[in-house]
Short mmCIF file of C-alpha atoms and ligand atoms in Angstrom, two decimals:
data_model
loop_
_atom_site.label_atom_id
_atom_site.label_comp_id
_atom_site.label_asym_id
_atom_site.label_seq_id
_atom_site.Cartn_x
_atom_site.Cartn_y
_atom_site.Cartn_z
CA MET A 1 94.56 13.49 112.63
CA THR A 2 91.68 14.82 110.58
CA ARG A 3 90.60 16.87 113.65
CA LEU A 4 94.12 18.17 114.03
CA LEU A 5 94.25 19.23 110.38
CA ALA A 6 90.86 20.89 110.65
CA ARG A 7 91.99 22.84 113.78
CA LEU A 8 95.19 23.91 111.98
CA GLY A 9 93.03 25.08 109.04
CA HIS A 10 90.90 27.18 111.42
CA ILE A 11 93.98 28.73 113.04
CA LEU A 12 95.49 29.51 109.61
CA GLY A 13 92.20 31.01 108.40
CA ALA A 14 91.95 33.18 111.49
CA ALA A 15 95.58 34.30 111.05
CA VAL A 16 94.98 35.21 107.38
CA PHE A 17 91.81 37.10 108.35
CA LEU A 18 93.62 38.97 111.12
CA PHE A 19 96.55 39.82 108.86
CA THR A 20 94.21 41.15 106.16
CA LEU A 21 92.34 43.20 108.73
CA VAL A 22 95.50 44.79 110.07
CA ALA A 23 97.01 45.30 106.62
CA VAL A 24 94.05 47.30 105.30
CA SER A 25 93.60 49.36 108.47
CA PRO A 26 94.78 53.05 108.11
CA GLY A 27 97.29 52.67 110.93
CA TRP A 28 99.09 49.99 108.94
CA ALA A 29 99.26 52.18 105.87
CA GLN A 30 101.38 54.72 107.79
CA GLN A 31 104.92 53.50 107.52
CA PRO A 32 106.65 52.33 109.58
CA SER A 33 104.14 50.74 111.89
CA LYS A 34 105.74 51.99 115.10
CA ASP A 35 105.38 55.68 114.00
CA ASN A 36 103.23 57.57 116.38
CA PRO A 37 101.73 60.76 114.92
CA ASN A 38 102.46 62.45 118.23
CA ALA A 39 106.05 61.24 118.36
CA SER A 40 108.68 63.96 118.71
CA ALA A 41 110.17 63.22 115.26
CA VAL A 42 107.04 64.45 113.51
CA GLN A 43 106.20 67.36 115.77
CA GLU A 44 106.47 70.89 114.41
CA GLN A 45 108.10 72.17 117.57
CA GLN A 46 110.75 69.45 117.34
CA LEU A 47 111.41 70.30 113.70
CA LEU A 48 111.66 73.98 114.59
CA ARG A 49 114.07 73.23 117.43
CA GLU A 50 116.29 71.09 115.26
CA LEU A 51 116.11 72.79 111.88
CA ASN A 52 115.08 76.25 113.04
CA ARG A 53 112.36 76.21 110.37
CA VAL A 54 109.57 74.09 108.96
CA GLN A 55 110.15 73.52 105.30
CA GLY A 56 109.74 70.92 102.64
CA LEU A 57 109.90 70.50 98.90
CA VAL A 58 107.43 71.97 96.43
CA SER A 59 107.00 71.12 92.77
CA ILE A 60 105.99 74.66 91.73
CA PRO A 61 108.71 77.01 90.43
CA ASP A 62 108.38 79.36 93.42
CA THR A 63 110.71 77.46 95.78
CA LYS A 64 110.23 79.89 98.68
CA GLU A 65 106.70 78.48 99.04
CA GLY A 66 108.35 75.38 100.52
CA THR A 67 109.14 77.28 103.71
CA LEU A 68 106.17 77.15 106.02
CA ILE A 69 107.67 78.58 109.18
CA GLN A 70 111.01 80.29 109.67
CA PRO A 71 112.37 82.04 112.77
CA GLN A 72 112.67 85.49 111.13
CA GLY A 73 108.96 85.31 110.37
CA ARG A 74 108.15 85.18 114.05
CA GLU A 75 110.65 87.95 114.84
CA TRP A 76 109.02 90.04 112.12
CA ARG A 77 105.55 89.37 113.52
CA HIS A 78 106.75 90.39 116.98
CA PHE A 79 108.17 93.57 115.49
CA HIS A 80 104.90 94.32 113.68
CA GLU A 81 102.59 93.52 116.55
CA VAL A 82 104.63 94.79 119.49
CA THR A 83 107.77 96.83 118.72
CA LEU A 84 106.34 99.02 115.96
CA ARG A 85 103.25 99.76 118.02
CA TRP A 86 105.44 100.91 120.92
CA ILE A 87 107.64 103.07 118.67
CA GLY A 88 104.54 104.56 117.03
CA ALA A 89 102.70 105.19 120.29
CA ILE A 90 105.71 106.83 121.95
CA ALA A 91 106.51 108.99 118.88
CA LEU A 92 102.93 110.14 118.21
CA ILE A 93 101.61 110.57 121.75
CA GLY A 94 105.00 112.04 122.77
CA MET A 95 104.82 114.63 119.98
CA VAL A 96 101.22 115.61 120.76
CA VAL A 97 102.08 116.05 124.47
CA LEU A 98 105.24 118.03 123.59
CA LEU A 99 103.32 120.37 121.29
CA ALA A 100 100.54 120.85 123.85
CA VAL A 101 103.07 121.72 126.56
CA PHE A 102 104.93 124.04 124.17
CA TYR A 103 101.67 125.78 123.27
CA LEU A 104 100.74 126.23 126.94
CA VAL A 105 104.19 127.64 127.79
CA ARG A 106 104.99 129.69 124.69
CA GLY A 107 101.57 130.30 123.16
CA SER A 108 101.18 131.36 119.56
CA ILE A 109 104.15 133.34 118.20
CA LYS A 110 102.60 136.72 117.47
CA LEU A 111 103.55 139.34 114.92
CA ALA A 112 105.66 141.67 117.10
CA SER A 113 105.27 144.70 114.82
CA GLY A 114 101.63 144.16 113.89
CA ARG A 115 100.36 143.89 110.32
CA ALA A 116 101.73 146.14 107.62
CA GLY A 117 98.60 145.80 105.50
CA ARG A 118 100.87 145.06 102.57
CA THR A 119 101.64 141.55 101.37
CA ILE A 120 104.45 139.83 99.56
CA LEU A 121 104.12 136.71 97.40
CA ARG A 122 105.73 133.78 99.19
CA PHE A 123 104.51 130.73 97.27
CA ASP A 124 103.14 130.79 93.73
CA THR A 125 100.24 128.66 92.44
CA LEU A 126 102.44 125.75 91.33
CA GLU A 127 104.22 125.63 94.69
CA ARG A 128 100.94 125.69 96.63
CA THR A 129 99.34 123.06 94.39
CA VAL A 130 102.32 120.73 94.86
CA HIS A 131 102.33 121.37 98.62
CA TRP A 132 98.63 120.58 99.06
CA MET A 133 98.67 117.59 96.72
CA THR A 134 101.55 116.11 98.72
CA ALA A 135 100.04 117.12 102.08
CA VAL A 136 96.58 115.65 101.39
CA SER A 137 98.16 112.44 100.05
CA PHE A 138 100.43 112.30 103.10
CA ILE A 139 97.56 112.69 105.58
CA ILE A 140 95.54 109.90 103.93
CA LEU A 141 98.65 107.72 103.59
CA GLY A 142 99.35 108.35 107.28
CA ILE A 143 95.82 107.50 108.44
CA SER A 144 95.58 104.41 106.22
CA GLY A 145 99.07 103.30 107.28
CA LEU A 146 98.26 103.74 110.96
CA ASN A 147 95.20 101.57 110.42
CA ILE A 148 97.53 98.75 109.32
CA THR A 149 99.62 99.21 112.46
CA PHE A 150 96.98 100.05 115.06
CA GLY A 151 93.60 99.20 113.47
CA LYS A 152 93.30 95.70 114.86
CA PRO A 153 93.87 96.55 118.54
CA LEU A 154 92.20 100.00 118.48
CA LEU A 155 89.41 100.03 115.86
CA LEU A 156 88.29 96.42 115.59
CA PRO A 157 87.00 96.24 119.20
CA LEU A 158 84.77 99.26 118.45
CA MET A 159 82.88 97.74 115.49
CA ASP A 160 81.79 94.49 113.89
CA PRO A 161 84.48 92.64 111.92
CA GLN A 162 82.79 93.22 108.53
CA THR A 163 82.73 97.01 109.02
CA PHE A 164 86.41 96.93 110.01
CA THR A 165 87.18 94.84 106.93
CA ASN A 166 85.33 97.28 104.65
CA ILE A 167 87.08 100.31 106.17
CA SER A 168 90.49 98.63 106.01
CA GLU A 169 89.97 97.57 102.40
CA ALA A 170 89.02 101.12 101.35
CA LEU A 171 91.98 102.55 103.27
CA LYS A 172 94.33 100.02 101.69
CA TYR A 173 93.20 101.07 98.20
CA ALA A 174 93.70 104.70 99.20
CA HIS A 175 97.20 103.87 100.51
CA ASN A 176 98.16 102.18 97.25
CA TYR A 177 96.81 104.82 94.87
CA LEU A 178 97.76 107.96 96.82
CA SER A 179 101.36 106.79 96.83
CA PHE A 180 101.60 108.13 93.27
CA PRO A 181 100.63 111.81 93.86
CA PHE A 182 102.73 111.67 97.05
CA THR A 183 105.84 110.49 95.19
CA ILE A 184 105.31 112.99 92.35
CA GLY A 185 104.86 115.76 94.94
CA ILE A 186 108.13 114.87 96.67
CA LEU A 187 109.98 114.96 93.34
CA PHE A 188 108.49 118.36 92.50
CA MET A 189 109.40 119.72 95.95
CA LEU A 190 112.97 118.57 95.47
CA VAL A 191 113.25 120.38 92.14
CA MET A 192 111.35 123.53 93.21
CA TRP A 193 112.91 124.12 96.62
CA LEU A 194 116.34 122.49 96.58
CA LYS A 195 118.23 125.73 95.87
CA ASP A 196 116.59 127.47 98.86
CA ASN A 197 117.33 124.60 101.23
CA ILE A 198 121.11 124.29 100.99
CA PRO A 199 122.45 124.85 104.53
CA ASP A 200 124.60 127.99 104.98
CA SER A 201 126.10 130.18 107.73
CA THR A 202 122.81 132.01 108.44
CA ASP A 203 121.40 128.68 109.64
CA VAL A 204 124.09 128.43 112.32
CA GLU A 205 123.21 131.90 113.63
CA TRP A 206 119.50 131.11 113.44
CA LEU A 207 119.97 127.95 115.45
CA LYS A 208 122.21 129.70 118.02
CA GLU A 209 119.41 132.18 118.68
CA GLY A 210 116.83 129.44 119.09
CA GLY A 211 115.18 130.32 115.80
CA GLY A 212 112.85 132.82 117.45
CA ILE A 213 110.82 129.85 118.54
CA VAL A 214 112.54 128.98 121.80
CA GLY A 215 113.43 132.59 122.65
CA HIS A 216 111.77 135.79 121.41
CA ALA A 217 114.50 136.91 118.99
CA HIS A 218 113.96 137.21 115.24
CA PRO A 219 117.24 135.91 113.79
CA PRO A 220 117.74 136.74 110.10
CA ALA A 221 116.84 134.05 107.58
CA ARG A 222 116.68 133.68 103.83
CA ARG A 223 113.65 132.15 102.09
CA PHE A 224 113.75 129.15 104.42
CA ASN A 225 115.21 129.16 107.93
CA ALA A 226 117.20 126.26 109.44
CA GLY A 227 114.04 124.71 110.92
CA GLN A 228 112.26 124.75 107.56
CA LYS A 229 115.35 123.38 105.85
CA GLY A 230 115.31 120.53 108.38
CA ILE A 231 111.68 119.79 107.51
CA PHE A 232 112.51 119.95 103.78
CA TRP A 233 115.28 117.35 104.10
CA ILE A 234 113.20 115.11 106.35
CA VAL A 235 110.37 115.27 103.81
CA VAL A 236 112.62 114.62 100.79
CA LEU A 237 114.74 111.86 102.36
CA GLY A 238 111.91 110.41 104.43
CA GLY A 239 109.62 110.57 101.39
CA ALA A 240 112.23 108.78 99.26
CA ALA A 241 112.63 106.07 101.93
CA MET A 242 108.85 105.66 102.17
CA ALA A 243 108.42 105.51 98.39
CA ILE A 244 111.24 102.99 97.81
CA THR A 245 110.23 100.67 100.66
CA GLY A 246 106.53 101.20 99.90
CA TYR A 247 106.88 100.13 96.26
CA VAL A 248 108.97 97.14 97.35
CA LEU A 249 106.01 96.14 99.55
CA MET A 250 103.47 96.90 96.85
CA PHE A 251 105.26 94.82 94.21
CA PRO A 252 106.70 92.02 96.37
CA PHE A 253 109.64 89.81 95.41
CA TYR A 254 110.55 91.69 92.22
CA ALA A 255 114.17 92.19 91.15
CA GLY A 256 115.33 89.09 93.01
CA LEU A 257 114.22 90.32 96.44
CA ASN A 258 113.78 87.61 99.06
CA ILE A 259 111.68 87.34 102.19
CA ALA A 260 114.42 88.95 104.34
CA ASN A 261 114.49 91.98 101.99
CA MET A 262 110.70 92.24 102.21
CA GLN A 263 110.81 92.15 105.99
CA ALA A 264 113.56 94.80 106.06
CA ALA A 265 111.52 97.02 103.71
CA GLN A 266 108.48 96.67 105.94
CA ILE A 267 110.45 97.50 109.11
CA VAL A 268 111.98 100.64 107.52
CA HIS A 269 108.58 101.65 106.07
CA GLY A 270 106.81 101.22 109.42
CA VAL A 271 109.43 102.96 111.59
CA VAL A 272 110.14 105.85 109.19
CA GLY A 273 106.36 106.16 108.63
CA VAL A 274 105.43 106.72 112.28
CA LEU A 275 108.42 109.05 112.90
CA PHE A 276 107.53 110.97 109.72
CA ILE A 277 103.96 111.48 110.95
CA ALA A 278 105.28 112.74 114.31
CA VAL A 279 107.55 115.29 112.56
CA ILE A 280 104.73 116.45 110.28
CA LEU A 281 102.50 116.99 113.35
CA ALA A 282 105.07 119.56 114.51
CA HIS A 283 105.13 121.10 111.01
CA ILE A 284 101.33 121.40 111.00
CA TYR A 285 101.40 122.92 114.49
CA ILE A 286 103.87 125.67 113.57
CA GLY A 287 102.02 126.42 110.34
CA THR A 288 98.66 126.87 112.10
CA LEU A 289 98.26 127.27 115.88
CA GLY A 290 101.92 127.93 116.60
CA MET A 291 102.60 131.07 114.56
CA GLU A 292 100.40 133.98 113.64
CA GLY A 293 100.35 134.70 109.90
CA ALA A 294 102.19 131.53 108.83
CA PHE A 295 99.24 129.68 107.28
CA GLU A 296 98.63 132.46 104.74
CA ALA A 297 101.88 131.53 102.98
CA MET A 298 100.33 128.25 101.84
CA GLY A 299 96.74 129.53 101.89
CA SER A 300 96.59 132.59 99.64
CA GLY A 301 100.31 132.41 98.91
CA GLU A 302 100.86 135.96 100.18
CA VAL A 303 102.15 136.89 103.62
CA ASP A 304 102.07 140.18 105.45
CA LEU A 305 105.23 142.19 104.80
CA ASN A 306 105.90 142.60 108.52
CA TRP A 307 105.61 138.85 109.01
CA ALA A 308 108.10 138.30 106.19
CA LYS A 309 110.51 140.89 107.64
CA GLU A 310 110.31 139.34 111.12
CA HIS A 311 110.84 135.76 110.02
CA HIS A 312 112.70 135.98 106.70
CA SER A 313 114.41 139.37 106.67
CA LEU A 314 117.19 138.39 104.23
CA TRP A 315 114.66 136.93 101.80
CA VAL A 316 112.57 140.13 101.85
CA LYS A 317 115.72 142.17 101.06
CA GLU A 318 116.57 139.81 98.19
CA GLU A 319 113.04 139.96 96.79
CA MET A 320 112.90 143.75 97.00
CA GLY A 321 116.34 144.02 95.41
CA LYS A 322 115.38 141.60 92.62
CA THR A 323 112.43 143.58 91.38
CA GLY A 324 113.86 146.97 92.33
CA SER A 325 110.29 147.86 93.09
CA SER A 326 107.28 146.34 94.77
CA ALA A 327 106.30 144.14 91.83
CA HIS A 328 105.89 141.12 94.11
CA THR A 329 104.18 143.03 96.87
CA ARG A 330 100.76 144.50 96.99
CA MET A 331 98.49 146.44 99.28
CA THR A 332 95.70 144.63 101.03
CA PRO A 333 92.66 146.42 102.41
CA ALA A 334 93.14 147.49 106.04
CA GLU A 335 91.31 145.22 108.49
C1 HEM B 401 105.13 106.17 97.77
C2 HEM B 401 104.61 106.13 98.95
C3 HEM B 401 104.11 104.90 99.67
C4 HEM B 401 103.90 103.62 99.25
C5 HEM B 401 104.13 103.05 97.87
C6 HEM B 401 103.42 102.85 100.38
C7 HEM B 401 103.08 101.51 100.38
C8 HEM B 401 102.77 100.77 101.50
C9 HEM B 401 102.48 99.36 101.50
C10 HEM B 401 102.43 98.49 100.26
C11 HEM B 401 102.26 99.00 102.78
C12 HEM B 401 101.97 97.60 103.29
C13 HEM B 401 100.52 97.45 103.34
C14 HEM B 401 100.11 96.09 103.75
O1 HEM B 401 100.76 95.50 104.64
O2 HEM B 401 99.13 95.64 103.20
C15 HEM B 401 102.39 100.17 103.61
C16 HEM B 401 102.23 100.20 104.98
C17 HEM B 401 102.34 101.34 105.74
N1 HEM B 401 102.57 102.62 105.28
FE1 HEM B 401 102.94 103.13 103.38
N2 HEM B 401 103.36 103.68 101.45
C18 HEM B 401 103.77 104.95 101.06
C19 HEM B 401 103.83 106.08 101.83
C20 HEM B 401 103.54 106.15 103.16
C21 HEM B 401 103.58 107.36 103.96
C22 HEM B 401 103.94 108.73 103.44
C23 HEM B 401 103.27 107.00 105.23
C24 HEM B 401 103.19 107.84 106.45
C25 HEM B 401 102.65 109.01 106.43
C26 HEM B 401 103.05 105.56 105.24
C27 HEM B 401 102.77 104.83 106.35
C28 HEM B 401 102.61 103.47 106.37
C29 HEM B 401 102.42 102.72 107.58
C30 HEM B 401 102.40 103.27 109.01
C31 HEM B 401 102.26 101.39 107.18
C32 HEM B 401 101.99 100.21 108.09
C33 HEM B 401 103.28 99.60 108.55
C34 HEM B 401 102.96 98.35 109.33
O3 HEM B 401 102.25 98.43 110.34
O4 HEM B 401 103.43 97.32 108.91
N3 HEM B 401 103.22 105.08 103.96
N4 HEM B 401 102.69 101.24 102.80
#
């Protein structure tokens, strides 16, 4: 009997020891005991399949921080890393190829009647300052923006990660700060040039005759022809879209905006941005390589009188009529 009691005591002691061992082991602490950390109920993929998102509760006031993964986030990432790159590549490479082919076929549009040796003021100092302030800002905004879209696949493989980080950081600062002169420039352009960019019947005629760009005609035009009016409206409306969506991205989640609004702003900013750059490539082409005498308008501000008569005949008449004399024109030394 004593031996039996002693054996029972040993068994009880062993049971207590075993129970204590199991109770303090980490596996026991995870409730309930049959939970397997790899079980489907606790897998992210399972949660995503069932709830379409991975989210929980947070004690900080910013409740959106509770969402860790949501389907739109992955759609957005696909847009940013795949779709936008395709749109950008097609728009930019397509435009460069188009301009190259156009240049090879049409060449530079020459001054048919040669130079008059007399110039007329086309853009005053304020207009040229605003143009170049906006243009320089735009070019740097474009390059720094393209680095966000294409830097990782195109630049990063060419350099060490730290150099890429430094370049991207500098470009990001440039993108943020140059947004201000760009926006101011767009507002000035709207005020300065709106009255000369209202579409009218001369634009229809100009377009019917191919604007002198497709054919060799010189259809009459006022201060700005239909093509230039198109560029003006693209710049003003595109610039407004870029500024609004850009500031939404720069100051995220203000005015009650949610993650879906932020993603929409980024999609509009990215798509309009790459299309905008493609259009401005065409604008730069026609203002430099594409047309003899055009650059002077934004360079010195004065264009040759024959150039003005060929491309903006109605404007020249208006200007001459306004002054009744040649107050806005002057002789330049013969070349
Ligand atoms: C007021 C003017 C602008 C503001 C406030 C602005 C602001 C921004 C911001 C905050 C971003 C996001 C940067 C990031 O993800 O860290 C961005 C991206 C970008 N911006 Fe701008 N931006 C402006 C104008 C422009 C212009 C004029 C262009 C084109 C010439 C441009 C092209 C781009 C591009 C391509 C991206 C990258 C889009 C992407 O890959 O997600 N931006 N911009």
